[in-house]
mmCIF file of C-alpha atoms and ligand atoms in Angstrom:
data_model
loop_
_atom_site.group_PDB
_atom_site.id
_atom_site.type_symbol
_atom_site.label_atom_id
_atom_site.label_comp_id
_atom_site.label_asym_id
_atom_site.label_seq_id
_atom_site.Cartn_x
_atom_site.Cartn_y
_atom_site.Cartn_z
ATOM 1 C CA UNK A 1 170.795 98.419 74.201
ATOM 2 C CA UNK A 2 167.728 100.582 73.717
ATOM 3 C CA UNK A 3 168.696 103.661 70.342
ATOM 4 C CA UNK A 4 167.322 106.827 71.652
ATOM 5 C CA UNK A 5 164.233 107.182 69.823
ATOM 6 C CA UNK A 6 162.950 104.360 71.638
ATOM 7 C CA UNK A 7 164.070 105.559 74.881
ATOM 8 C CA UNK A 8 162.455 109.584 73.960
ATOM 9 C CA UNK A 9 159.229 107.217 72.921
ATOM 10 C CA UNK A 10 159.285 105.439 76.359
ATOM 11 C CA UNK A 11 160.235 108.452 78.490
ATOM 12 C CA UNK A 12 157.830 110.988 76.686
ATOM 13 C CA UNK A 13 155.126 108.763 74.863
ATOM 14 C CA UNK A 14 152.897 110.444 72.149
ATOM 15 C CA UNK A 15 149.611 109.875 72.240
ATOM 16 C CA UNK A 16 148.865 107.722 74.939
ATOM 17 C CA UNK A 17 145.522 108.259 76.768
ATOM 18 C CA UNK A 18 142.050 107.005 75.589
ATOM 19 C CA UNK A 19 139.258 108.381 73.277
ATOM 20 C CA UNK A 20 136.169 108.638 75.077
ATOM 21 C CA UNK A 21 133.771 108.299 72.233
ATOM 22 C CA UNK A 22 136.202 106.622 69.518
ATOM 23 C CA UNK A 23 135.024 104.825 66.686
ATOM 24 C CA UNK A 24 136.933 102.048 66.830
ATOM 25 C CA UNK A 25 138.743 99.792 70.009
ATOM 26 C CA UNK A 26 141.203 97.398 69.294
ATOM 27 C CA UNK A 27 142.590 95.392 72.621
ATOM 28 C CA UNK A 28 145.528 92.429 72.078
ATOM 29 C CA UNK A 29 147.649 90.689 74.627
ATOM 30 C CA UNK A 30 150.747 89.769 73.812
ATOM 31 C CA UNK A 31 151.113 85.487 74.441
ATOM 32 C CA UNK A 32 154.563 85.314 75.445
ATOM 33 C CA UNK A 33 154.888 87.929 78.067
ATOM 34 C CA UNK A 34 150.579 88.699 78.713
ATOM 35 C CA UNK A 35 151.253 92.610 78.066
ATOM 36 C CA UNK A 36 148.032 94.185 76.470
ATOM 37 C CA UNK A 37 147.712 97.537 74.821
ATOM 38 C CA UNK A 38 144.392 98.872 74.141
ATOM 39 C CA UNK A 39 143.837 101.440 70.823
ATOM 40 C CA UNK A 40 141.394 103.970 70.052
ATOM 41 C CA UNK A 41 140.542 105.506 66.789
ATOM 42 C CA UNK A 42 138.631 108.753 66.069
ATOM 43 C CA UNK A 43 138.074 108.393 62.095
ATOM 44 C CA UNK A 44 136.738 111.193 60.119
ATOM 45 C CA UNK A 45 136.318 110.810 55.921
ATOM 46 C CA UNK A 46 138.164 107.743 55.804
ATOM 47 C CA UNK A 47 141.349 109.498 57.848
ATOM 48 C CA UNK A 48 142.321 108.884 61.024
ATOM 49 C CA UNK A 49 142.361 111.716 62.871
ATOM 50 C CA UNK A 50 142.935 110.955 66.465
ATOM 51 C CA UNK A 51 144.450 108.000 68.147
ATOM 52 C CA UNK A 52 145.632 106.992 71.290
ATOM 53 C CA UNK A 53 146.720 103.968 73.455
ATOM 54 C CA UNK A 54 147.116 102.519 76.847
ATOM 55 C CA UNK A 55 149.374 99.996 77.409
ATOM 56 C CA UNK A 56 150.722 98.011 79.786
ATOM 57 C CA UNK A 57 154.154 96.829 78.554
ATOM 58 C CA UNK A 58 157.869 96.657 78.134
ATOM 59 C CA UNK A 59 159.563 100.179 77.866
ATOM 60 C CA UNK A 60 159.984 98.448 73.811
ATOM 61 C CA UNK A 61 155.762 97.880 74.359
ATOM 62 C CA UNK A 62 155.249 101.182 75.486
ATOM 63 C CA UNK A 63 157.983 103.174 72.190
ATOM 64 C CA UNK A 64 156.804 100.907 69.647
ATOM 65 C CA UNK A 65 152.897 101.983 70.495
ATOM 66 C CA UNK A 66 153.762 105.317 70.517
ATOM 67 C CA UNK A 67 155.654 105.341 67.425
ATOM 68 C CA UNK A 68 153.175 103.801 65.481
ATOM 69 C CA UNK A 69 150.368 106.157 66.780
ATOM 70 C CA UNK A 70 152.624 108.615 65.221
ATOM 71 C CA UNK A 71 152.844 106.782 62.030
ATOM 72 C CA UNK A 72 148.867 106.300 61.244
ATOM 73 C CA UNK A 73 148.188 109.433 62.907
ATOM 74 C CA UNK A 74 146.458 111.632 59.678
ATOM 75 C CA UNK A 75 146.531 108.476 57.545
ATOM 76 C CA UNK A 76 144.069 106.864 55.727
ATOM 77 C CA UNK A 77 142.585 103.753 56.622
ATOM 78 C CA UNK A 78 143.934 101.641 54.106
ATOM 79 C CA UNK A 79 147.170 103.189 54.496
ATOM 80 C CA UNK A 80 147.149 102.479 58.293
ATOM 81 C CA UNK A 81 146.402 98.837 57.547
ATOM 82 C CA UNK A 82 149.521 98.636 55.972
ATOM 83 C CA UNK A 83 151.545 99.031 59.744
ATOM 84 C CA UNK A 84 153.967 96.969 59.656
ATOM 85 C CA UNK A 85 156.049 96.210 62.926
ATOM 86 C CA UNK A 86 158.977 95.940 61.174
ATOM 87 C CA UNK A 87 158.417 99.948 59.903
ATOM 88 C CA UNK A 88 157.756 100.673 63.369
ATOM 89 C CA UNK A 89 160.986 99.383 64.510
ATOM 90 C CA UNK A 90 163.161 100.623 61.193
ATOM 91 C CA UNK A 91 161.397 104.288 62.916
ATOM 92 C CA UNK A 92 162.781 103.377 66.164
ATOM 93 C CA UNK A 93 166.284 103.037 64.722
ATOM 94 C CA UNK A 94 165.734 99.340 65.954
ATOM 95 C CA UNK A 95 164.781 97.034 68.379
ATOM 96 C CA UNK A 96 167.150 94.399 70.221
ATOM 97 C CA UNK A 97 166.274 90.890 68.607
ATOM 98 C CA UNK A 98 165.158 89.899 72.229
ATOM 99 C CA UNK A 99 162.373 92.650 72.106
ATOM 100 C CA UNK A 100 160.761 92.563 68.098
ATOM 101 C CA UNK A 101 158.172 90.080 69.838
ATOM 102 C CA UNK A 102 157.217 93.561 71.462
ATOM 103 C CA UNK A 103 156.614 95.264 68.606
ATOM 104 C CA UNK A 104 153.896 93.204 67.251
ATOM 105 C CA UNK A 105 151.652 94.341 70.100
ATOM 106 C CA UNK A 106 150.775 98.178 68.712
ATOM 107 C CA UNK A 107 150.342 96.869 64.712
ATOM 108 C CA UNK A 108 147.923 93.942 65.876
ATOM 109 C CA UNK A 109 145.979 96.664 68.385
ATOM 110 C CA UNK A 110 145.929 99.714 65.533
ATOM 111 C CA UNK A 111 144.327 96.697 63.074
ATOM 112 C CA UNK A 112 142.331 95.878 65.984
ATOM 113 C CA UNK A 113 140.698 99.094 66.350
ATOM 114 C CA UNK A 114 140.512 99.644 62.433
ATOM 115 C CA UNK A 115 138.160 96.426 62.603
ATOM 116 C CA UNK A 116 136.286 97.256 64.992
ATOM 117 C CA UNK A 117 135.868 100.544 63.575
ATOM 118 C CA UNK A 118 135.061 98.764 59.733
ATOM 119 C CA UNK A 119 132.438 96.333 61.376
ATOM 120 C CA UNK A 120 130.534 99.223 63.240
ATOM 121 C CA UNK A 121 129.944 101.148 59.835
ATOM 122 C CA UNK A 122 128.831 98.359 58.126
ATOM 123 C CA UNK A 123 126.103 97.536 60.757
ATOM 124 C CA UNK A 124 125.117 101.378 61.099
ATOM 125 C CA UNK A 125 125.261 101.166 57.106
ATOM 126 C CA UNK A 126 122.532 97.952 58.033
ATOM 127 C CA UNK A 127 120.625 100.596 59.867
ATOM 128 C CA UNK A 128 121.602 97.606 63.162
HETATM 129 FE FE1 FES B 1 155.880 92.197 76.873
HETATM 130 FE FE2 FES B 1 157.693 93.577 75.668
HETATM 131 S S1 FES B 1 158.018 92.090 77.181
HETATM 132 S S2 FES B 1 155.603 93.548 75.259
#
């Protein structure tokens, strides 16, 4: 039921770990099933060069985060922001209808951390 991109993704995840001194943290649970994934950012001129995740999923959970860290890896910000779960799937070759509520979990976390990262610049901008 799973294509094999999402089961390389699951098996062999990219970019999971966590960023010591990241720039940005984004955390969401997921309400219907109480998985979480937790982002971090390293952002450097406006481009994200680092990410990684933790999270504590689905085997869909677990391929969707990785394939989005792919997908914003060396992207801009605004350009990240623009994630959408469904492009994360359609990069999976597709989720089973039963598991797109999975999906949702890495886009909401990556905009997590990108506002968390946005709101710590303005207040260092603030000199706070
Ligand atoms: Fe919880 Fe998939 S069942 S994220």
């Amino acid at each position: 039921m799973y294509s094999e991109k999402v089961m390389d993704h699951f098996m062999h995840p990219r970019n999971a770990g966590e960023i010591e001194d990241a720039d940005g943290v984004g955390e969401e649970g997921n309400l219907k099933c109480g998985d979480i994934m937790k982002v971090f950012i390293k952002v450097e001129d406006n481009i994200i060069k680092d990410i990684k995740f933790k999270t504590f999923g689905c085997a869909a959970a677990i391929a969707t985060s990785s394939m989005a860290t792919e997908l914003v890896k060396g992207k801009t910000i605004e350009e990240a922001l623009e994630l959408t779960n469904k492009a994360v799937a359609e990069a999976l070759d597709g989720l089973p209808p039963a598991k797109v509520h999975c999906s949702v979990l890495a886009e909401e976390a990556i905009h997590a951390a990108i506002k968390d990262y946005s709101e710590k610049r303005k207040k260092a901008a603030q000199g706070k």
